[in-house]
mmCIF file of C-alpha atoms and ligand atoms in Angstrom:
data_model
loop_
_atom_site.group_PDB
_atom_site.id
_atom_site.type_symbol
_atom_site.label_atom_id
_atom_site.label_comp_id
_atom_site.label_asym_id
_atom_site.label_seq_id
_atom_site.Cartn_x
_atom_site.Cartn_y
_atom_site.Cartn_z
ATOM 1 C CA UNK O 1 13.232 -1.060 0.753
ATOM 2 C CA UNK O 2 9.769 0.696 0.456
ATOM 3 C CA UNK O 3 7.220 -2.461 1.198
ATOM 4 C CA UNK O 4 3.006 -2.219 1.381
ATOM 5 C CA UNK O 5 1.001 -4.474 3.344
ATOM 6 C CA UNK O 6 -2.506 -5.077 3.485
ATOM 7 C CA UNK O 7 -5.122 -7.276 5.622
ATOM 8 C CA UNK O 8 -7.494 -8.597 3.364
ATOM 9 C CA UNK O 9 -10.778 -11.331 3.773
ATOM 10 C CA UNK O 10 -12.750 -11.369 7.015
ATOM 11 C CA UNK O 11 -10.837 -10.598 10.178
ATOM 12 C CA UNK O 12 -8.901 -12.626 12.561
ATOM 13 C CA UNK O 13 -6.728 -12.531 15.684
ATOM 14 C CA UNK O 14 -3.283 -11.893 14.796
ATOM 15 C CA UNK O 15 -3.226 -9.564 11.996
ATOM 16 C CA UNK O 16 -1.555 -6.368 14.041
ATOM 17 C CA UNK O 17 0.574 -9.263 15.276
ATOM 18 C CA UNK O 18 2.173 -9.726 11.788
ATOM 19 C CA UNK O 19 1.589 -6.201 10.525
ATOM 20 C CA UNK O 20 3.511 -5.577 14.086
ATOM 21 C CA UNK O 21 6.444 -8.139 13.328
ATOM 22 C CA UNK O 22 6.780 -6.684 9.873
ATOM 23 C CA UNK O 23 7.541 -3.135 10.823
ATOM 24 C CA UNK O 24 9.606 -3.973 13.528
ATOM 25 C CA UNK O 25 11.875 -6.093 11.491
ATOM 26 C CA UNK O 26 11.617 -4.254 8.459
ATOM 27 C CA UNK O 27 12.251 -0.601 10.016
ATOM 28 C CA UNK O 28 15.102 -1.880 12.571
ATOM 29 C CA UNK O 29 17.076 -4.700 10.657
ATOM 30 C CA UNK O 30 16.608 -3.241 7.221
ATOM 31 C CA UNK O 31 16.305 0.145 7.195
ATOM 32 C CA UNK O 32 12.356 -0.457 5.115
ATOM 33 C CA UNK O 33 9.697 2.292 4.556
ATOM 34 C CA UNK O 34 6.256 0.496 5.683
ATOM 35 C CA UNK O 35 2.835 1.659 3.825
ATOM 36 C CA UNK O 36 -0.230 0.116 5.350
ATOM 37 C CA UNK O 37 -2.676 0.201 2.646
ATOM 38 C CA UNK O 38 -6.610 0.505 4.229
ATOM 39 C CA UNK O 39 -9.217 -1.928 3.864
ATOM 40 C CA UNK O 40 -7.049 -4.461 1.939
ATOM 41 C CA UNK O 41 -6.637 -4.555 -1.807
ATOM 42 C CA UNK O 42 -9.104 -1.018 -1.757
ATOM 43 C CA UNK O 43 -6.431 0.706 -0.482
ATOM 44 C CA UNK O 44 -4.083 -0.641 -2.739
ATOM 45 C CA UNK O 45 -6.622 0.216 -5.767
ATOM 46 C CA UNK O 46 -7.295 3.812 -4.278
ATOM 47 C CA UNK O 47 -3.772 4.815 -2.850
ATOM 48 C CA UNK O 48 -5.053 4.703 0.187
ATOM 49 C CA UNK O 49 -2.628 3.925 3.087
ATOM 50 C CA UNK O 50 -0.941 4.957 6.106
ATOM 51 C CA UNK O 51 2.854 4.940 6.887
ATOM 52 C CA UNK O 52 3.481 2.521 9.511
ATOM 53 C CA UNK O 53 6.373 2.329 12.207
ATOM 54 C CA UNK O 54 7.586 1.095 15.531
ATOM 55 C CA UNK O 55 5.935 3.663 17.673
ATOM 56 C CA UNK O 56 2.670 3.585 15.574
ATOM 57 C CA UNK O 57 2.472 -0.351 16.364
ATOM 58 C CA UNK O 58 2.856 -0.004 20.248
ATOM 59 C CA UNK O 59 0.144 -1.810 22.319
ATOM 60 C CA UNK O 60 -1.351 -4.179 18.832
ATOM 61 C CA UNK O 61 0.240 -7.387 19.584
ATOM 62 C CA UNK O 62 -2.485 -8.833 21.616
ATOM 63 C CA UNK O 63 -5.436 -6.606 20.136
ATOM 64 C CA UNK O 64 -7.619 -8.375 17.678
ATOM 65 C CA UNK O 65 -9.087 -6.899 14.385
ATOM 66 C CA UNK O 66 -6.711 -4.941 12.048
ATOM 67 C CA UNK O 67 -5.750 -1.993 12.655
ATOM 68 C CA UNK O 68 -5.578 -1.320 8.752
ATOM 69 C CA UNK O 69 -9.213 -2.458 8.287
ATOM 70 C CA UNK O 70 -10.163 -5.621 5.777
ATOM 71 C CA UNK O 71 -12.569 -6.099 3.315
ATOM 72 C CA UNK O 72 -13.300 -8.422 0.094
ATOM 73 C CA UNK O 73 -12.631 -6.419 -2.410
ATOM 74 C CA UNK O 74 -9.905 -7.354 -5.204
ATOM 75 C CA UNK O 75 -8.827 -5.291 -7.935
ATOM 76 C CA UNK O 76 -10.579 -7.821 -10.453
ATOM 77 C CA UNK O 77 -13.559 -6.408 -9.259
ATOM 78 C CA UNK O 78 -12.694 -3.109 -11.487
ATOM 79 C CA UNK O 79 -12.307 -2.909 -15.106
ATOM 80 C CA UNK O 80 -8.904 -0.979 -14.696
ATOM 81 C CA UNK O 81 -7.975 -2.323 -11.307
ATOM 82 C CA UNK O 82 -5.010 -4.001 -12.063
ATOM 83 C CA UNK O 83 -4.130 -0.753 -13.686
ATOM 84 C CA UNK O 84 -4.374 1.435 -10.242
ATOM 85 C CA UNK O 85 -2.626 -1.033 -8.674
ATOM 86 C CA UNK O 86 0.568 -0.563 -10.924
ATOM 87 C CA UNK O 87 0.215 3.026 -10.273
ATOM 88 C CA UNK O 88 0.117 3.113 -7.052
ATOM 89 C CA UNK O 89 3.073 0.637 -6.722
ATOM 90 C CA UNK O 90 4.713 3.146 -9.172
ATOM 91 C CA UNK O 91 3.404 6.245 -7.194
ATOM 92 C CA UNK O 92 5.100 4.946 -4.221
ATOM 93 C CA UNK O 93 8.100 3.362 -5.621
ATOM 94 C CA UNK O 94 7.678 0.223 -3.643
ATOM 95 C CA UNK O 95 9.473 -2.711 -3.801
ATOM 96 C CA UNK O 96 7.067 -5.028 -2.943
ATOM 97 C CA UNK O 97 3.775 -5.942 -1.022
ATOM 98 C CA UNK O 98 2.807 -8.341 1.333
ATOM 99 C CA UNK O 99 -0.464 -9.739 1.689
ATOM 100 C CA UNK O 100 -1.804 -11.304 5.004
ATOM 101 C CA UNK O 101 -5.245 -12.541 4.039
ATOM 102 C CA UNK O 102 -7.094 -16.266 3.307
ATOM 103 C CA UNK O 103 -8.728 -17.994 0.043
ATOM 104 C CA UNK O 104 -9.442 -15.129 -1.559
ATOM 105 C CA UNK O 105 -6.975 -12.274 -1.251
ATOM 106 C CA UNK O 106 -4.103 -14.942 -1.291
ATOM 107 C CA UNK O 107 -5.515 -16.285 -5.093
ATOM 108 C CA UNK O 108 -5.707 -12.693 -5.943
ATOM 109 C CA UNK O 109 -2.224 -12.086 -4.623
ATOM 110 C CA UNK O 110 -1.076 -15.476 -6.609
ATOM 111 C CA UNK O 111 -3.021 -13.919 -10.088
ATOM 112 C CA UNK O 112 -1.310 -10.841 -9.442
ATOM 113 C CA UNK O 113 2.356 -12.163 -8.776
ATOM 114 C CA UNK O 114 1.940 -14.393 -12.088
ATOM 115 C CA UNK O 115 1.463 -11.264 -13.925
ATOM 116 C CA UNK O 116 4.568 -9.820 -12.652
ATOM 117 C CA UNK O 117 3.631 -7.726 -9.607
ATOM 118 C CA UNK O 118 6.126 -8.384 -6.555
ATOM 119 C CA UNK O 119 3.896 -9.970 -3.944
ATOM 120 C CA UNK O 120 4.757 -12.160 -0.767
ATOM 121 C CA UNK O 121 1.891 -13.886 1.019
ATOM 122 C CA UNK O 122 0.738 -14.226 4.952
ATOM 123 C CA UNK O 123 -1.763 -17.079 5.187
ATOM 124 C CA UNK O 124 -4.652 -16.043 7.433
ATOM 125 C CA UNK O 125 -7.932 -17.520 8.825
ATOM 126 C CA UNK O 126 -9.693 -18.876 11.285
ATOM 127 C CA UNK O 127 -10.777 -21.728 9.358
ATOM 128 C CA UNK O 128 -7.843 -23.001 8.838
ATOM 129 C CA UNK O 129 -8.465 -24.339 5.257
ATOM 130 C CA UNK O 130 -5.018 -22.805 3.455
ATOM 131 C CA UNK O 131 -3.186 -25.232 2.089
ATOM 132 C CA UNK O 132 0.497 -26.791 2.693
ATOM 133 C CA UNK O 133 0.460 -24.570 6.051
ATOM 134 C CA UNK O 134 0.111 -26.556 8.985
ATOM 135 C CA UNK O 135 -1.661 -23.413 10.416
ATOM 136 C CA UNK O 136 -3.120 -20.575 10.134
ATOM 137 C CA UNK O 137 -3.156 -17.549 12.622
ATOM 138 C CA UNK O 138 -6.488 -16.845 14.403
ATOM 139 C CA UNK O 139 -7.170 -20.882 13.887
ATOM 140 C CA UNK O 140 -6.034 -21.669 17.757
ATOM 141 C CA UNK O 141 -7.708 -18.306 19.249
ATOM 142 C CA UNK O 142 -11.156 -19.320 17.494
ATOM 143 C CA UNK O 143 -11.211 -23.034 18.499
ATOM 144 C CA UNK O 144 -9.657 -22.350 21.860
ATOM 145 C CA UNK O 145 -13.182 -19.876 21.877
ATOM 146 C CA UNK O 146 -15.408 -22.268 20.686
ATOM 147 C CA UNK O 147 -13.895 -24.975 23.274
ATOM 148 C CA UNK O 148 -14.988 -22.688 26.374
ATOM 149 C CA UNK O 149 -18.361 -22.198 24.821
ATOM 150 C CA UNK O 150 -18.987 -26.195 24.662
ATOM 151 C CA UNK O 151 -17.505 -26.338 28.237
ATOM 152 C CA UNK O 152 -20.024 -23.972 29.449
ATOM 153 C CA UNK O 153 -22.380 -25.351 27.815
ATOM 154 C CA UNK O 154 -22.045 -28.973 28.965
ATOM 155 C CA UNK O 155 -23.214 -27.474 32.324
ATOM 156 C CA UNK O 156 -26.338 -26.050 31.563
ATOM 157 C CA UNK O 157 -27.238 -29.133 28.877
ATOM 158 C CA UNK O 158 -27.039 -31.493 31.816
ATOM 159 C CA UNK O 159 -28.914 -29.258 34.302
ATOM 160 C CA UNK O 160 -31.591 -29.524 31.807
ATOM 161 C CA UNK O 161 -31.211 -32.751 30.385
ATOM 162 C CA UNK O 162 -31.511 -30.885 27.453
ATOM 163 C CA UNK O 163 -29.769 -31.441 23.669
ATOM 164 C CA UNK O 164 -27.145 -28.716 22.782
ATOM 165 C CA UNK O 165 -26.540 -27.709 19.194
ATOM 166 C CA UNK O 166 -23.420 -25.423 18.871
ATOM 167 C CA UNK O 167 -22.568 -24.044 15.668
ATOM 168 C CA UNK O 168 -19.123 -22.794 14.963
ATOM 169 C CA UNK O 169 -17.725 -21.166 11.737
ATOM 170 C CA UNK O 170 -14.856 -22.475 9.181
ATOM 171 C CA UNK O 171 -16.643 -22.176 5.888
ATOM 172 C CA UNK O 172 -16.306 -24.976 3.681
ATOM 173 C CA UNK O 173 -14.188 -27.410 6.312
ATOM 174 C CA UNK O 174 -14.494 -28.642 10.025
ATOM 175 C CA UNK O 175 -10.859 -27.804 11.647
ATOM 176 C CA UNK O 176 -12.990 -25.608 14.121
ATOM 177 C CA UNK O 177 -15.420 -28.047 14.741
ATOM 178 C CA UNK O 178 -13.063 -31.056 14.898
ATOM 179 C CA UNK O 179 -10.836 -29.487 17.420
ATOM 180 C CA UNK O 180 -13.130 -27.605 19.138
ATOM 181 C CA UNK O 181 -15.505 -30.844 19.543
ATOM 182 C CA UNK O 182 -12.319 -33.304 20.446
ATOM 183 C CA UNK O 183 -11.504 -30.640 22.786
ATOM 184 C CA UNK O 184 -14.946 -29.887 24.290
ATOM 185 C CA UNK O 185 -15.744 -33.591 24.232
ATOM 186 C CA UNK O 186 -18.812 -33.078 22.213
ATOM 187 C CA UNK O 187 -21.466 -35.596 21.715
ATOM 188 C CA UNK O 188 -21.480 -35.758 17.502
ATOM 189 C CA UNK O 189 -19.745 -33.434 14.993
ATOM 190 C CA UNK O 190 -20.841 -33.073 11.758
ATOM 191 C CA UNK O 191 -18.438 -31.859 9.588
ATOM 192 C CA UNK O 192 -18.857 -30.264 5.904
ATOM 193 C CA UNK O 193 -15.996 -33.295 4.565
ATOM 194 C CA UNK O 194 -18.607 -35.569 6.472
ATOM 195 C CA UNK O 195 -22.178 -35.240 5.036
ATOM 196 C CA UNK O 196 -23.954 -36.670 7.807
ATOM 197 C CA UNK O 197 -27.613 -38.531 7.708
ATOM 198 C CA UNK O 198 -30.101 -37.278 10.632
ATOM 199 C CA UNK O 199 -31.215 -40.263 11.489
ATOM 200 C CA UNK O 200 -27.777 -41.430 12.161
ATOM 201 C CA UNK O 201 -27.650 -38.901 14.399
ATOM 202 C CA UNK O 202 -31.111 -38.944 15.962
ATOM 203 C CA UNK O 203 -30.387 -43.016 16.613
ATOM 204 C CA UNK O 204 -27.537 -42.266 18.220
ATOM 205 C CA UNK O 205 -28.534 -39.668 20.704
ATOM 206 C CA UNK O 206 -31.426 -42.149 21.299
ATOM 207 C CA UNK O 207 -29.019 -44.794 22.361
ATOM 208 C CA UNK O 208 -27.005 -42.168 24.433
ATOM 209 C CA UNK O 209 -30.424 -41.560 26.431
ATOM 210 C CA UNK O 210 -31.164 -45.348 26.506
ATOM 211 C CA UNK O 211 -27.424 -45.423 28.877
ATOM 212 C CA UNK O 212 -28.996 -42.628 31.039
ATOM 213 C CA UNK O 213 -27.070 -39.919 29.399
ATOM 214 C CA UNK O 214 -29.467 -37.436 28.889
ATOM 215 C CA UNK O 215 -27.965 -34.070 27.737
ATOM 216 C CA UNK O 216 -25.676 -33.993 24.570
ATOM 217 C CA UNK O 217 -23.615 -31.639 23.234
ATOM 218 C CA UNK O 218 -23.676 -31.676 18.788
ATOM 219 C CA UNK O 219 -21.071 -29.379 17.084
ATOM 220 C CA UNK O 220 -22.198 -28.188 14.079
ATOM 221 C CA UNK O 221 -19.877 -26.862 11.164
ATOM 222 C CA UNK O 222 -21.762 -23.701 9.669
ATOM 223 C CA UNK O 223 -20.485 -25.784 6.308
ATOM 224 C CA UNK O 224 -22.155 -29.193 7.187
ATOM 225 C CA UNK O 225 -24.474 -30.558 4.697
ATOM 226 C CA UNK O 226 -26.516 -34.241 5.041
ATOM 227 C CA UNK O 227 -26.360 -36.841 2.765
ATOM 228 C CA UNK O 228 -27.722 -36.042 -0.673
ATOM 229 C CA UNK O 229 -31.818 -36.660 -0.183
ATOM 230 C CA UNK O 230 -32.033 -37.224 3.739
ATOM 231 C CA UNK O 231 -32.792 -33.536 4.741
ATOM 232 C CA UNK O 232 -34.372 -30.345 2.838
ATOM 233 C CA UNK O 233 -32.069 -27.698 3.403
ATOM 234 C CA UNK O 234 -32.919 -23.849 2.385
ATOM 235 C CA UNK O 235 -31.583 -21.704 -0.395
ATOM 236 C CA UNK O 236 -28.105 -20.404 -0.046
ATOM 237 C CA UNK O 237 -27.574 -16.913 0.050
ATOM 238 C CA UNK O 238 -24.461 -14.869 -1.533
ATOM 239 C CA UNK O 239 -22.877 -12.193 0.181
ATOM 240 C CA UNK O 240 -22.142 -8.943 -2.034
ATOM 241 C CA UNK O 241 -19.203 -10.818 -3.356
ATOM 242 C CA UNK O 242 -20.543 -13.767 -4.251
ATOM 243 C CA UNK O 243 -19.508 -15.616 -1.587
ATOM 244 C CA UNK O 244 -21.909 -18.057 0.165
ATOM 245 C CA UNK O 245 -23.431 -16.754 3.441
ATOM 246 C CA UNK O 246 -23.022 -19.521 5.925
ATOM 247 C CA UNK O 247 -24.868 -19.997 9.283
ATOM 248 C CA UNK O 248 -27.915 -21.363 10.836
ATOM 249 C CA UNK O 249 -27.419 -24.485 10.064
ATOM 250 C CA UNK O 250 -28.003 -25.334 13.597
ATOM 251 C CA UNK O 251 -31.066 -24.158 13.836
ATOM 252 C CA UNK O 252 -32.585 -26.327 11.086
ATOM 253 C CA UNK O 253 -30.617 -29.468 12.824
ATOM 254 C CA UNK O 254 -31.776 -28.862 16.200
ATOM 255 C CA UNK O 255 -35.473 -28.292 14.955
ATOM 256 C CA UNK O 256 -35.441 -31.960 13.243
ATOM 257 C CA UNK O 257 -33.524 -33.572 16.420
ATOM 258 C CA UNK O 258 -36.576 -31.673 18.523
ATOM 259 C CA UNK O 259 -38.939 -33.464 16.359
ATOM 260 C CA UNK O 260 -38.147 -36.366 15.368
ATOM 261 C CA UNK O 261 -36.082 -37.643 19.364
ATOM 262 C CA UNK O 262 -38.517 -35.347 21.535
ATOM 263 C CA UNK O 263 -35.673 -34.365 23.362
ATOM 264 C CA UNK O 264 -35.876 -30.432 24.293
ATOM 265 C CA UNK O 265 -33.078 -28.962 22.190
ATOM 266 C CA UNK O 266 -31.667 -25.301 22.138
ATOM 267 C CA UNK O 267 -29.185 -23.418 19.594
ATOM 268 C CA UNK O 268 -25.961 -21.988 20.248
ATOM 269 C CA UNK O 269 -24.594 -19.448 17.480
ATOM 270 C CA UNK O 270 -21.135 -19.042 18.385
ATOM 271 C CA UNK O 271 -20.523 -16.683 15.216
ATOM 272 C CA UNK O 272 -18.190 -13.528 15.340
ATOM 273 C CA UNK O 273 -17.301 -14.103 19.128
ATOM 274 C CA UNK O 274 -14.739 -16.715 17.487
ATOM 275 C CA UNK O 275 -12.449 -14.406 15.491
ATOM 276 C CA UNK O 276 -13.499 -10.694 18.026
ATOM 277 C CA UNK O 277 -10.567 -10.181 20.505
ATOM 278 C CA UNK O 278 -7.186 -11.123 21.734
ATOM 279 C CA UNK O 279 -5.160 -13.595 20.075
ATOM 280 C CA UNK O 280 -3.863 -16.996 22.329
ATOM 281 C CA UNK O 281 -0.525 -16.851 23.125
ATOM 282 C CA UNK O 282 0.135 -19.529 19.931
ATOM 283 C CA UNK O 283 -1.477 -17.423 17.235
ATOM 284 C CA UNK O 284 0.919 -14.506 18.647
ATOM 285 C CA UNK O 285 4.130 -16.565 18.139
ATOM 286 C CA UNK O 286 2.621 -17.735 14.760
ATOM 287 C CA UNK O 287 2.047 -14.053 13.689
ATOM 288 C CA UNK O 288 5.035 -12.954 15.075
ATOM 289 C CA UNK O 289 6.398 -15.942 13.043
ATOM 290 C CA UNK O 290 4.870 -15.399 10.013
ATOM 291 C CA UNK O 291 5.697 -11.081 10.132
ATOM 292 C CA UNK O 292 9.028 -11.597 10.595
ATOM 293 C CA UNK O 293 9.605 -14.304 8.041
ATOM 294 C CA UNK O 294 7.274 -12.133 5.664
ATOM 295 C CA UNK O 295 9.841 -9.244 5.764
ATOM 296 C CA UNK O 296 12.509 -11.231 4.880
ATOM 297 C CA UNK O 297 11.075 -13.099 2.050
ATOM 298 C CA UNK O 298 10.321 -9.740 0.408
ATOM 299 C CA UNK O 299 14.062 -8.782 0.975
ATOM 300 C CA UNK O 300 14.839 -11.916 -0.967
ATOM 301 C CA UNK O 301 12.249 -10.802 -3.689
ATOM 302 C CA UNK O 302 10.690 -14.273 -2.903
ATOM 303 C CA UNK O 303 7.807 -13.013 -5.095
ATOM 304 C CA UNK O 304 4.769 -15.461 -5.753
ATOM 305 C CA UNK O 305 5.894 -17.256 -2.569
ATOM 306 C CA UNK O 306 3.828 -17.762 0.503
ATOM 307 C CA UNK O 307 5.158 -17.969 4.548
ATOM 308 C CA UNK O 308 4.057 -21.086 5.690
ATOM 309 C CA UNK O 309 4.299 -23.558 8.835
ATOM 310 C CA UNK O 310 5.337 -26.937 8.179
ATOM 311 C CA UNK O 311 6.965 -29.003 10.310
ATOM 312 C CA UNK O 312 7.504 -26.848 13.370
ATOM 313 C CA UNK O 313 9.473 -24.457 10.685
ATOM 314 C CA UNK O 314 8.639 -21.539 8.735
ATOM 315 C CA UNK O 315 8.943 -22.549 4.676
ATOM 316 C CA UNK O 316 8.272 -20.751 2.010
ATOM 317 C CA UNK O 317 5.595 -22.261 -0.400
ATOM 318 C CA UNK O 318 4.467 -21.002 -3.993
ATOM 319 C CA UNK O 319 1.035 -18.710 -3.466
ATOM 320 C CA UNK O 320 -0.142 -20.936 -6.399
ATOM 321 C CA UNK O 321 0.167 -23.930 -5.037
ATOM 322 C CA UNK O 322 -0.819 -23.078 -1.638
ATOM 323 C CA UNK O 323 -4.831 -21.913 -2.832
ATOM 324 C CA UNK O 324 -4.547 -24.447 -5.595
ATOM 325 C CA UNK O 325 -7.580 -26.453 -2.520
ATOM 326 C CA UNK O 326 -8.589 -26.337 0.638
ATOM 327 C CA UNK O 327 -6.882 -28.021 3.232
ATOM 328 C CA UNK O 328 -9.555 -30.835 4.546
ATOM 329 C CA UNK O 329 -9.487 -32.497 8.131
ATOM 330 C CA UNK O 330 -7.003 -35.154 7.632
ATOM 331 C CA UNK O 331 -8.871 -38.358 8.063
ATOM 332 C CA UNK O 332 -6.688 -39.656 10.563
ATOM 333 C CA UNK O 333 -7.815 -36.592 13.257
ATOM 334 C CA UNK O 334 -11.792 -37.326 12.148
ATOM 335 C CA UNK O 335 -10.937 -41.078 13.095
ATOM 336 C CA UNK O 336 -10.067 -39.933 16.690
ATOM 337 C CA UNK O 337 -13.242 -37.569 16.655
ATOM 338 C CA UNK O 338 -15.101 -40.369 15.788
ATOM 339 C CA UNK O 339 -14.149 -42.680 18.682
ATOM 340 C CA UNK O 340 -16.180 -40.369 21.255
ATOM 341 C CA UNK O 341 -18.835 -39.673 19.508
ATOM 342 C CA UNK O 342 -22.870 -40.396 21.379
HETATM 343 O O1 F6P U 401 -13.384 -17.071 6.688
HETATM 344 C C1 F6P U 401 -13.557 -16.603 7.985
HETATM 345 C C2 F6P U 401 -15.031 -16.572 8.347
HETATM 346 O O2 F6P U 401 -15.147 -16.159 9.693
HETATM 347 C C3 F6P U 401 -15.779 -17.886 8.104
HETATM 348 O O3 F6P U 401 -15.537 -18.834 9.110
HETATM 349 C C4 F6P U 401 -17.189 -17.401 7.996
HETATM 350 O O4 F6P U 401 -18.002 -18.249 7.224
HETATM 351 C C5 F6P U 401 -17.036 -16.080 7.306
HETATM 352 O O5 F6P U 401 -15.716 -15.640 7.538
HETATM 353 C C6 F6P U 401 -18.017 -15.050 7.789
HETATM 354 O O6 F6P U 401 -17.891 -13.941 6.985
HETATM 355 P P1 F6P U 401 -18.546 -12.526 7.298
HETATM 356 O O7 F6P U 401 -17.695 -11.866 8.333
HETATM 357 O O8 F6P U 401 -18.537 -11.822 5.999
HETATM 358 O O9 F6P U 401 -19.921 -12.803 7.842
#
């Protein structure tokens, strides 16, 4: 078969792990022809690719980033985009595309497939937020980041007797900050499913200090938001897509806990670091997983479905059902969060 592949969304480790698994599978059990297309669904738009094989993938399975490049850009974007991307599917007589990407290039990938184009989806993200996957790639590298960061941290916030507010990303949910504070043994973590009231949280540091603990270590979800009316928060800002611009959230946090507990507090930023570099040896497997289960899905023209982790297996899941909403933090993992917290 003659299959395209593309990284789309923001970045995350694991991609040249699946784009990896899928040429190796694809060019030595099946004979395939695989055309990296650059910068996600632009290449696809402008014909832009590469041909991809074994050789070509040597050394990516532990090197973060894509090696095809990403962006945000869909085809929707252009008035004949859907248009260019038949013709380049036509120009290159392929059989079908696969799609590693999150929220956004997996809905794309779903409109497309309804419309008849033969697509087969890779969920990625950091944030973890894709639904009826257990995981997603580049989830475990980011939180097992954002755990060392709170360790190291816990050190210098007790040296100090000083309040530590560490922001992590994950958009619109708190897997990241869930994890990474259960695993960190953070203080508080306010989570975007969680709206939390700063006085609730100043009280509670307070009565931490009253026991004689005096540093404390708050995770902050770039996505948290208080209770409607207890804090002013600034104006969002939109990225060139559209999107939401998340982070600093911390900042404005830690400024209120300053002021209002007169405990000396300090901002951590933990930003890009989390998704930059080598995947853990989990989000490898998972790629590997996911690339190898990808290839075979498009040899059984499993178009409009998505690979997906469930159970310890990999499953197959419709694309539309899998972006139909974000996967949340499951109550029952906030409950054991919870029991820790100040
Ligand atoms: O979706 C992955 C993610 O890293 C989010 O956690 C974060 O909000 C966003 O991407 C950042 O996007 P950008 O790289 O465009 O700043």
């Amino acid at each position: 078969m003659r299959v395209g592949i593309l990284t789309g969304g923001g970045d995350c480790p694991g991609l040249n792990a699946v784009i990896r698994a899928v040429v190796r599978k694809g060019e030595r059990r099946y004979q395939d022809r695989i055309f990296g297309f650059l910068d996600g669904w632009r290449g696809v738009v402008d014909e832009d690719f590469i041909e991809l094989d074994v050789e070509l993938l040597r050394g990516t399975l532990p090197r973060g980033g894509t090696i095809l490049g990403t962006s945000r850009f869909t085809p929707y974007m252009l008035e004949d985009g859907l248009d260019k991307v038949r013709q380049t599917i036509e120009s290159l007589r392929l059989n079908g595309i696969i799609a590693i990407g999150g929220e956004g290039t997996l809905s794309c990938a779903n409109e497309l497939s309804k419309l008849g184009f033969p697509i087969v989806g890779v969920p990625k993200t950091i944030d973890n937020d894709i639904g009826l996957t257990e995981r997603t790639f580049g989830f475990d590298t980011a939180v097992a980041i954002a755990t060392e960061a709170i360790d190291r941290l816990h050190t210098t916030a007790e040296s100090h007797n000083r309040v530590m507010v560490v922001e992590v990303m994950g958009r619109h949910v708190g897997h990241i900050a869930t994890w990474a504070g259960i695993a960190g043994g953070s203080t508080m973590t306010l989570i975007p499913e969680e709206p939390f009231d700063i006085d609730e949280v100043c009280r509670a540091l307070n009565r931490r200090h009253d026991r004689g603990k005096h540093a404390s270590i708050v995770v902050v979800a770039e996505g948290a938001r208080p209770k409607p009316g207890t804090l002013e928060m600034g104006e969002e800002k939109l990225d060139q897509f559209g999107h939401v611009r998340l982070g600093g959230i911390a900042n404005r946090i830690a400024n209120e806990i300053e002021l209002r507990t007169n405990y000396e507090t300090r901002v951590t930023i933990l930003g890009h670091v989390q998704r930059g570099g080598s995947p853990t040896a989990y989000d490898r497997v998972l790629s590997t997983r996911f690339g190898t289960a990808a290839i075979d899905a498009v040899h059984d023209k499993a178009w409009g479905e998505m690979v997906a982790l469930m159970a310890g297996d990999i499953v197959r899941v419709p694309l539309g059902d899998a972006v139909a909403e974000l996967k949340t933090v499951s109550p029952q993992l906030w409950a054991v969060a919870q029991e820790f917290f100040a």
